[in-house]
Coordinates of C-alpha atoms and ligand atoms in Angstrom, one line a residue:
X1 CA -10.2 151.1 36.1
X2 CA -9.5 155.6 36.4
X3 CA -12.4 157.1 33.6
X4 CA -10.0 159.1 31.5
X5 CA -12.0 161.5 29.5
X6 CA -10.8 162.3 25.9
X7 CA -9.2 165.7 25.3
X8 CA -11.7 169.4 25.0
X9 CA -10.8 170.6 22.0
X10 CA -9.7 173.9 24.0
X11 CA -6.5 170.9 25.0
X12 CA -6.0 170.2 21.2
X13 CA -6.5 174.0 19.9
X14 CA -3.0 174.4 23.0
X15 CA -1.6 171.8 21.7
X16 CA -1.4 171.9 18.3
X17 CA -0.4 175.6 19.3
X18 CA 2.6 175.0 20.4
X19 CA 3.7 172.8 17.8
X20 CA 3.8 174.9 15.2
X21 CA 5.2 177.8 17.8
X22 CA 7.7 175.4 18.5
X23 CA 9.5 176.0 15.3
X24 CA 9.9 179.3 14.2
X25 CA 10.5 178.9 10.6
X26 CA 6.6 178.2 11.0
X27 CA 5.8 181.2 13.3
X28 CA 7.9 184.1 14.3
X29 CA 7.8 185.4 17.7
X30 CA 3.8 186.7 18.2
X31 CA 2.9 185.4 14.5
X32 CA 0.2 183.7 14.2
X33 CA -2.8 182.2 15.6
X34 CA -5.3 179.8 15.7
X35 CA -8.5 178.4 16.2
X36 CA -10.7 175.4 16.5
X37 CA -15.0 175.7 16.7
X38 CA -16.8 173.4 18.8
X39 CA -19.5 172.5 20.7
X40 CA -19.8 173.9 23.8
X41 CA -22.5 174.2 26.5
X42 CA -23.0 178.3 28.3
X43 CA -23.7 179.5 31.8
X44 CA -27.0 179.0 31.4
X45 CA -26.4 175.8 30.5
X46 CA -27.1 176.0 26.3
X47 CA -25.8 174.4 23.8
X48 CA -23.5 177.3 21.9
X49 CA -20.8 176.8 19.0
X50 CA -18.1 178.5 20.2
X51 CA -15.3 180.2 18.5
X52 CA -12.2 179.6 20.2
X53 CA -9.3 182.5 19.3
X54 CA -5.7 183.2 20.1
X55 CA -5.7 186.2 22.5
X56 CA -4.0 189.7 21.3
X57 CA -0.7 189.3 21.8
X58 CA 0.5 185.8 23.5
X59 CA 3.3 184.0 22.1
X60 CA 1.5 180.9 20.3
X61 CA 4.6 178.8 21.4
X62 CA 4.5 179.5 25.5
X63 CA 0.1 179.5 24.7
X64 CA -2.0 177.8 27.8
X65 CA -5.7 177.0 28.0
X66 CA -5.5 180.8 29.8
X67 CA -4.0 182.8 26.1
X68 CA -7.5 181.8 24.3
X69 CA -11.4 183.4 24.0
X70 CA -14.3 181.7 23.3
X71 CA -16.3 183.7 21.4
X72 CA -20.2 183.1 20.3
X73 CA -20.0 181.8 16.7
X74 CA -23.8 182.3 16.4
X75 CA -22.6 186.6 17.0
X76 CA -19.4 186.3 15.6
X77 CA -20.9 184.7 11.5
X78 CA -23.7 187.7 10.9
X79 CA -20.7 190.5 10.6
X80 CA -19.3 188.4 6.7
X81 CA -23.1 189.9 5.7
X82 CA -21.2 193.9 6.8
X83 CA -19.5 195.3 4.3
X84 CA -17.1 197.3 6.3
X85 CA -16.4 197.8 9.8
X86 CA -14.1 200.2 12.1
X87 CA -11.0 198.7 13.6
X88 CA -12.6 199.9 16.9
X89 CA -16.6 198.7 15.8
X90 CA -15.0 195.0 15.8
X91 CA -13.0 195.0 18.5
X92 CA -15.9 196.6 20.6
X93 CA -18.7 193.6 18.6
X94 CA -16.5 191.2 19.9
X95 CA -16.2 192.0 23.2
X96 CA -20.1 191.4 23.8
X97 CA -19.4 188.2 22.0
X98 CA -17.1 186.3 25.2
X99 CA -18.0 182.9 26.2
X100 CA -16.3 183.1 28.9
X101 CA -15.7 186.9 30.9
X102 CA -11.6 187.9 31.8
X103 CA -10.2 186.2 28.8
X104 CA -7.8 187.9 26.6
X105 CA -8.6 190.8 23.6
X106 CA -9.4 187.9 20.7
X107 CA -5.9 188.4 18.3
X108 CA -6.6 190.9 15.8
X109 CA -7.1 188.3 13.1
X110 CA -10.3 187.5 14.9
X111 CA -13.0 187.6 11.9
X112 CA -9.7 186.0 9.6
X113 CA -10.8 183.1 11.7
X114 CA -14.6 183.4 12.5
X115 CA -15.8 183.4 8.8
X116 CA -14.0 180.2 8.0
X117 CA -16.5 177.4 7.6
X118 CA -13.8 174.9 9.0
X119 CA -14.0 174.0 12.7
X120 CA -10.0 173.8 12.6
X121 CA -8.1 177.0 11.1
X122 CA -3.7 177.2 11.8
X123 CA -2.7 180.7 10.0
X124 CA 1.2 181.7 9.9
X125 CA 3.8 183.6 8.5
X126 CA 6.0 180.6 8.1
X127 CA 9.2 181.3 6.1
X128 CA 8.4 179.2 3.4
X129 CA 5.1 180.3 2.0
X130 CA 6.5 184.0 2.2
X131 CA 9.1 182.8 -0.2
X132 CA 6.5 183.5 -2.1
X133 CA 4.3 186.0 -0.4
X134 CA 7.2 189.0 -0.7
X135 CA 8.7 187.9 -4.2
X136 CA 7.6 189.2 -7.4
X137 CA 7.1 186.4 -9.3
X138 CA 5.7 184.9 -6.1
X139 CA 2.4 184.3 -7.3
X140 CA 3.2 182.6 -10.8
X141 CA 4.9 180.4 -9.1
X142 CA 2.3 180.4 -5.7
X143 CA 0.1 179.2 -9.2
X144 CA 2.9 176.4 -10.0
X145 CA 4.3 174.7 -6.5
X146 CA -0.6 174.5 -5.7
X147 CA -1.7 174.4 -8.7
X148 CA -6.1 174.9 -8.1
X149 CA -5.6 174.3 -4.6
X150 CA -4.6 178.0 -4.0
X151 CA -6.0 181.1 -3.0
X152 CA -4.1 184.6 -3.8
X153 CA -5.4 187.8 -1.6
X154 CA -3.8 190.3 -2.7
X155 CA -1.7 192.8 0.3
X156 CA -4.0 194.3 2.7
X157 CA -4.2 194.7 5.9
X158 CA -5.0 193.2 8.3
X159 CA -9.0 193.8 10.3
X160 CA -12.2 193.3 8.8
X161 CA -11.9 194.5 4.9
X162 CA -8.8 190.8 4.7
X163 CA -11.2 188.9 6.8
X164 CA -14.8 189.3 4.6
X165 CA -12.5 188.3 1.2
X166 CA -11.3 186.3 2.7
X167 CA -14.3 184.2 3.3
X168 CA -16.2 185.7 -0.1
X169 CA -12.9 184.2 -2.6
X170 CA -13.8 181.1 -0.3
X171 CA -17.7 180.5 -0.7
X172 CA -16.1 181.5 -5.0
X173 CA -13.5 178.5 -4.3
X174 CA -15.0 176.0 -1.9
X175 CA -12.1 172.7 -2.9
X176 CA -9.1 175.3 -2.5
X177 CA -7.3 174.0 0.5
X178 CA -5.0 177.5 1.2
X179 CA -5.0 180.5 0.9
X180 CA -1.3 183.2 1.0
X181 CA -2.0 186.4 1.8
X182 CA 0.8 188.1 0.0
X183 CA 3.2 190.1 1.6
X184 CA 1.6 188.4 5.2
X185 CA 1.9 185.0 5.4
X186 CA -1.0 181.5 5.0
X187 CA -3.8 180.0 6.4
X188 CA -4.8 176.7 6.3
X189 CA -6.8 174.3 7.5
X190 CA -8.8 170.6 8.1
X191 CA -12.4 169.9 9.5
X192 CA -10.1 167.9 12.3
X193 CA -7.9 168.7 14.5
X194 CA -4.9 166.2 13.2
X195 CA -6.6 167.1 9.8
X196 CA -5.7 170.8 10.1
X197 CA -2.0 170.5 11.6
X198 CA -1.2 167.8 8.3
X199 CA -2.3 170.5 6.2
X200 CA -0.5 173.1 7.6
X201 CA 3.2 171.1 7.5
X202 CA 1.9 169.6 3.9
X203 CA 1.2 173.1 2.3
X204 CA 4.8 173.9 3.9
X205 CA 7.5 171.6 2.7
X206 CA 5.7 171.8 -0.1
X207 CA 6.8 175.2 -0.3
X208 CA 8.9 174.7 1.1
X209 CA 11.0 172.4 -1.7
X210 CA 10.0 174.0 -4.4
X211 CA 11.2 177.2 -3.7
X212 CA 14.8 174.2 -2.8
X213 CA 14.8 173.5 -6.1
X214 CA 14.7 176.7 -7.8
X215 CA 17.3 178.2 -5.0
X216 CA 20.0 175.0 -6.6
X217 CA 18.5 174.5 -10.0
X218 CA 19.7 179.5 -10.4
X219 CA 22.4 178.1 -8.6
X220 CA 23.7 182.2 -7.5
X221 CA 25.6 183.0 -4.9
X222 CA 23.3 182.6 -1.4
X223 CA 23.2 187.0 -1.1
X224 CA 24.7 187.4 -4.4
X225 CA 28.1 186.2 -3.4
X226 CA 30.4 187.6 -0.3
X227 CA 31.1 191.1 -0.9
X228 CA 34.8 191.6 2.3
X229 CA 35.9 188.3 4.2
X230 CA 34.2 187.6 7.7
X231 CA 37.9 188.0 10.5
X232 CA 38.1 185.8 13.0
X233 CA 35.8 185.2 16.2
X234 CA 38.1 186.6 17.7
X235 CA 38.7 189.8 16.5
X236 CA 34.5 190.2 15.3
X237 CA 34.2 189.9 19.3
X238 CA 36.5 192.4 20.6
X239 CA 35.5 194.9 17.4
X240 CA 31.8 194.7 18.9
X241 CA 33.1 195.2 22.7
X242 CA 34.9 197.8 21.1
X243 CA 32.0 199.6 19.7
X244 CA 29.0 198.0 21.3
X245 CA 28.7 201.6 24.2
X246 CA 29.0 203.8 21.9
X247 CA 26.4 201.9 19.6
X248 CA 24.3 202.3 22.2
X249 CA 24.8 205.5 23.7
X250 CA 24.1 206.5 19.7
X251 CA 20.8 205.2 20.1
X252 CA 19.4 205.7 23.8
X253 CA 19.1 210.0 22.8
X254 CA 15.2 209.6 23.8
X255 CA 16.2 206.3 25.5
X256 CA 18.0 203.8 27.0
X257 CA 17.9 200.6 25.0
X258 CA 19.1 197.1 25.9
X259 CA 22.0 196.0 23.5
X260 CA 22.6 192.6 22.1
X261 CA 25.3 191.3 19.9
X262 CA 25.6 188.5 17.7
X263 CA 27.3 187.1 15.0
X264 CA 25.4 183.7 13.5
X265 CA 26.3 182.0 10.5
X266 CA 23.4 183.6 8.9
X267 CA 24.4 186.6 9.5
X268 CA 27.6 186.8 9.0
X269 CA 26.4 185.5 5.2
X270 CA 23.8 188.5 5.0
X271 CA 25.3 190.7 6.4
X272 CA 28.1 191.2 4.3
X273 CA 26.9 190.0 1.1
X274 CA 26.6 192.2 -2.3
X275 CA 23.3 192.0 -2.6
X276 CA 22.0 193.5 1.4
X277 CA 23.6 196.8 0.1
X278 CA 19.9 196.5 -1.8
X279 CA 17.7 194.3 0.6
X280 CA 18.3 196.3 3.1
X281 CA 16.6 199.2 1.7
X282 CA 13.4 196.9 0.9
X283 CA 11.5 196.5 3.8
X284 CA 10.5 194.0 6.1
X285 CA 10.0 190.4 5.6
X286 CA 5.9 190.2 7.8
X287 CA 3.8 193.6 8.6
X288 CA 4.1 190.8 12.2
X289 CA 8.1 192.0 12.7
X290 CA 7.5 196.3 11.9
X291 CA 6.4 196.8 15.6
X292 CA 10.0 195.3 16.3
X293 CA 12.4 195.4 13.8
X294 CA 11.2 198.4 11.5
X295 CA 10.5 198.8 7.5
X296 CA 14.7 198.9 7.3
X297 CA 17.6 197.6 9.6
X298 CA 20.7 200.6 9.5
X299 CA 23.5 198.2 7.2
X300 CA 26.9 200.4 8.6
X301 CA 29.3 200.9 6.0
X302 CA 32.4 200.2 7.2
X303 CA 34.6 196.6 5.9
X304 CA 36.7 195.7 9.0
X305 CA 40.2 196.7 7.2
X306 CA 38.8 200.7 7.4
X307 CA 40.1 200.3 10.9
X308 CA 38.2 201.6 13.8
X309 CA 38.9 205.3 13.7
X310 CA 36.4 205.5 10.1
X311 CA 34.5 203.0 12.2
X312 CA 33.2 205.3 15.0
X313 CA 32.6 208.0 12.2
X314 CA 30.3 205.4 10.0
X315 CA 28.4 204.9 12.8
X316 CA 27.6 208.4 14.3
X317 CA 27.3 208.8 10.4
X318 CA 24.5 206.6 9.6
X319 CA 22.8 206.3 13.0
X320 CA 22.0 210.2 11.7
X321 CA 21.0 209.6 9.0
X322 CA 18.6 206.7 10.4
X323 CA 17.3 208.5 12.5
X324 CA 16.4 212.0 9.7
X325 CA 15.0 209.0 7.3
X326 CA 12.8 207.5 9.9
X327 CA 11.1 210.6 10.8
X328 CA 10.9 211.2 7.2
X329 CA 8.8 208.1 6.6
X330 CA 7.0 208.6 9.7
X331 CA 5.9 213.0 8.6
X332 CA 5.0 211.9 5.4
X333 CA 2.7 209.6 6.3
X334 CA 1.3 211.6 8.9
X335 CA 0.6 214.6 6.2
X336 CA -1.1 212.3 3.9
X337 CA -3.5 210.5 6.5
X338 CA -4.7 213.7 7.9
X339 CA -6.3 213.3 4.1
X340 CA -9.3 211.6 5.3
X341 CA -10.4 210.1 1.7
X342 CA -6.4 208.5 2.2
X343 CA -7.3 204.4 1.9
X344 CA -4.7 203.2 4.5
X345 CA -6.2 205.7 7.0
X346 CA -4.5 205.5 10.4
X347 CA -4.2 207.9 13.6
X348 CA -1.3 207.7 14.9
X349 CA -2.2 207.7 18.8
X350 CA -1.0 210.7 20.9
X351 CA 1.1 208.0 23.0
X352 CA 1.9 205.3 20.5
X353 CA 6.1 205.4 20.8
X354 CA 8.1 207.1 17.4
X355 CA 11.9 206.7 18.7
X356 CA 13.7 207.3 15.0
X357 CA 16.1 205.0 16.9
X358 CA 17.1 201.7 14.8
X359 CA 16.5 198.4 16.9
X360 CA 18.3 196.5 14.0
X361 CA 22.3 197.0 13.5
X362 CA 23.8 195.2 10.7
X363 CA 28.4 195.6 11.2
X364 CA 29.3 194.1 7.7
X365 CA 32.6 191.8 8.7
X366 CA 31.5 191.4 12.4
X367 CA 27.3 191.0 13.4
X368 CA 24.3 191.9 14.3
X369 CA 23.0 194.5 17.6
X370 CA 19.3 194.4 18.6
X371 CA 18.0 197.1 20.6
X372 CA 14.9 197.2 22.7
X373 CA 14.0 197.7 26.1
X374 CA 15.4 194.9 27.8
X375 CA 17.0 191.4 26.9
X376 CA 14.4 189.9 25.8
X377 CA 12.8 191.9 23.4
X378 CA 16.7 192.9 22.3
X379 CA 15.5 188.6 21.7
X380 CA 12.7 190.0 19.8
X381 CA 13.8 192.0 17.1
X382 CA 16.7 189.0 16.4
X383 CA 15.5 185.6 16.4
X384 CA 12.4 188.6 13.3
X385 CA 15.3 189.3 11.3
X386 CA 16.4 185.4 11.3
X387 CA 13.5 185.7 10.7
X388 CA 13.3 187.9 7.0
X389 CA 16.8 187.2 5.8
X390 CA 15.4 183.0 5.4
X391 CA 12.4 184.3 3.8
X392 CA 14.9 187.3 2.0
X393 CA 16.7 184.2 0.5
X394 CA 14.1 182.2 -0.5
X395 CA 12.2 185.3 -2.0
X396 CA 15.2 186.3 -3.5
X397 CA 14.9 183.0 -6.3
X398 CA 11.7 183.6 -6.3
X399 CA 12.1 186.8 -9.4
X400 CA 13.1 189.4 -6.2
X401 CA 12.4 189.5 -2.9
X402 CA 9.2 193.1 -1.9
X403 CA 7.9 194.5 0.8
X404 CA 5.1 196.7 2.3
X405 CA 5.5 200.0 0.8
X406 CA 6.2 202.9 3.1
X407 CA 2.1 203.1 3.0
X408 CA 1.9 199.8 4.2
X409 CA 4.2 199.7 7.0
X410 CA 3.5 203.0 9.1
X411 CA 0.0 202.0 8.6
X412 CA 0.3 198.4 10.0
X413 CA 3.1 200.0 12.2
X414 CA 1.3 202.2 13.7
X415 CA -1.8 200.4 14.1
X416 CA -3.6 201.4 16.4
X417 CA -4.7 196.8 17.9
X418 CA -1.1 196.6 16.8
X419 CA 0.2 198.4 19.8
X420 CA -2.0 197.9 21.5
X421 CA -0.1 194.3 22.0
X422 CA 2.8 196.3 23.0
X423 CA 0.8 198.2 25.8
X424 CA -0.4 195.1 27.4
X425 CA 3.1 194.9 28.3
X426 CA 3.6 195.8 32.7
X427 CA 5.0 199.6 33.4
X428 CA 7.6 199.9 33.5
X429 CA 9.9 199.7 36.2
X430 CA 12.3 202.4 38.4
X431 CA 16.2 200.9 36.7
X432 CA 14.2 199.4 33.1
X433 CA 16.9 199.7 30.3
X434 CA 19.6 200.4 32.9
X435 CA 22.3 197.7 32.5
X436 CA 24.2 198.0 36.4
X437 CA 27.6 196.7 36.8
X438 CA 28.3 195.0 41.1
X439 CA 31.3 194.3 42.1
X440 CA 31.7 191.8 44.7
X441 CA 28.4 190.0 43.9
X442 CA 28.5 186.4 44.8
X443 CA 29.1 188.0 48.3
X444 CA 25.7 188.5 51.0
X445 CA 25.8 192.4 50.3
X446 CA 27.1 191.9 47.0
X447 CA 23.9 189.8 45.8
X448 CA 21.4 190.8 48.0
X449 CA 21.6 194.8 45.5
X450 CA 22.1 192.7 42.4
X451 CA 18.1 191.3 44.4
X452 CA 17.5 194.5 44.4
X453 CA 18.3 196.0 41.4
X454 CA 17.1 193.2 39.2
X455 CA 13.8 193.3 41.3
X456 CA 13.2 197.7 40.0
X457 CA 14.3 196.2 36.4
X458 CA 17.7 196.2 35.9
X459 CA 19.7 194.3 33.7
X460 CA 23.6 193.4 35.9
X461 CA 26.4 192.4 35.3
X462 CA 27.6 190.4 38.6
X463 CA 31.4 190.6 38.7
X464 CA 33.5 188.9 41.2
X465 CA 36.7 187.1 41.4
X466 CA 34.6 183.9 42.7
X467 CA 33.3 182.9 39.4
X468 CA 31.0 180.1 39.7
X469 CA 29.4 182.0 42.9
X470 CA 28.2 185.1 40.4
X471 CA 27.1 182.1 37.0
X472 CA 25.3 180.2 40.6
X473 CA 23.5 184.2 40.9
X474 CA 23.3 185.0 38.0
X475 CA 21.4 181.8 36.5
X476 CA 19.1 183.0 39.3
X477 CA 18.8 186.2 38.0
X478 CA 17.8 185.1 35.1
X479 CA 15.8 182.3 36.0
X480 CA 13.4 185.0 37.9
X481 CA 13.3 188.1 35.6
X482 CA 14.0 186.5 31.9
X483 CA 16.4 185.6 30.3
X484 CA 19.7 187.8 29.4
X485 CA 19.1 190.2 32.9
X486 CA 22.4 189.1 33.9
X487 CA 26.1 187.8 33.4
X488 CA 28.3 187.0 35.4
X489 CA 32.1 188.3 34.7
X490 CA 35.0 187.5 36.8
X491 CA 37.0 190.8 38.3
X492 CA 39.1 191.2 40.7
X493 CA 39.3 194.8 41.0
X494 CA 42.4 194.9 42.6
X495 CA 44.2 194.0 39.1
X496 CA 44.0 196.7 36.6
X497 CA 44.0 194.2 33.5
X498 CA 41.8 192.4 34.9
X499 CA 39.1 194.4 35.4
X500 CA 39.8 196.0 31.5
X501 CA 38.8 192.8 30.4
X502 CA 35.8 192.9 33.2
X503 CA 34.4 196.1 31.1
X504 CA 35.0 193.9 27.2
X505 CA 33.2 191.7 28.1
X506 CA 30.5 194.2 30.3
X507 CA 30.5 195.1 27.2
X508 CA 29.2 192.5 25.1
Ligands
ZN601 ZN1 -0.9 186.9 10.1

């Protein structure tokens, strides 16, 4: 008979985290963190109570045991008796609490987990509870939805202060079942792994059903109804292909950006809507989105029947105005933070990137472009904006969408601990941020060139008269270097029409 040992707490935690992460309406990319407290035996054979918590910068959907860090709980808990602690003190302190060396820096929300008395804790930025967290009447409606099981914490930036406030609120109300962090997210827990997962799902389902019923009851058209009619998919794609290189030029003033286009139903419904004009000025739907989406998208002032000349002019004007607005947001907050008494004092590190160009560009009737240093990061911005649209829709039925104010946004966007997550990425290679078109790419020399350029960070348009060969190569490049790094396009270099079509596809 084989002896199968039961799963360890860490194994259970990895499995639970992945289950939560698989549903993007529960955990946006890179957002949310989970923990479990377990009795372990340390390197000197001493029994120890360990807090296993997700490391900074990893994504719950793909975590492994190596993504988690163990901390001696006995070392973490005394911090609760302190009144205040700066971010750098917190990071330094936690670095001394490691159960095993060589593990990642623990999540910036570690103390939120450590201070709670429950064995298993989930912290998510679920759409459904953010309907309340990001709405003008959200608090009153959350009380109506959850009754006395709720603890509501007004917005404050994550870190020591927030963790302590949540812990003290729970001390005062030990039978609470959930905490909603205004303009931020949700905390749920359980004494076992299963109970914790069940509580997280139940809470989210309850909020979702409640808001769904409200949306139906209010009966208002989604985002106030359409402002313009949507052209056909073919027409949308034609416009997008034409405009993509121009837009890429406009947003690459400081650094080359890679663009990604999509025109899914929620994107079109939102960007074509009456309410988009107002909602796109409000701010991010979760602090976690900020480093990937900036506080606002650019909604281009154009309608499909206004023609392409006006389009290019609107795009120029839109990007220019966005850059000016973003620069004044930076300057205003940097000035304010020179005041040592400022409540949200953040000193932007000198090396923190501050490219003022939009990361999310909505074009009414056409779709959405997102930008990033590579296709994967442009994809992250896009995924987060889908979440933002979903949250805005629910929040609009709860008294109206609200968000962080400029000072709060800045304090998160340029928070050194958020910027740290970005710095975990390896340094950029020679052809990073470049898109390279290779002809005859399916052949021996062509594919060797593609491989070499991809290795050095380039995104490749693999063109060849042999489409099947090009597709095979593109698939293998995507497998090795990440989704979106290569696309295959059929092109016959001796045929002008074929070259023209290939460039149009390449633009997309
Ligand atoms: Zn959070």
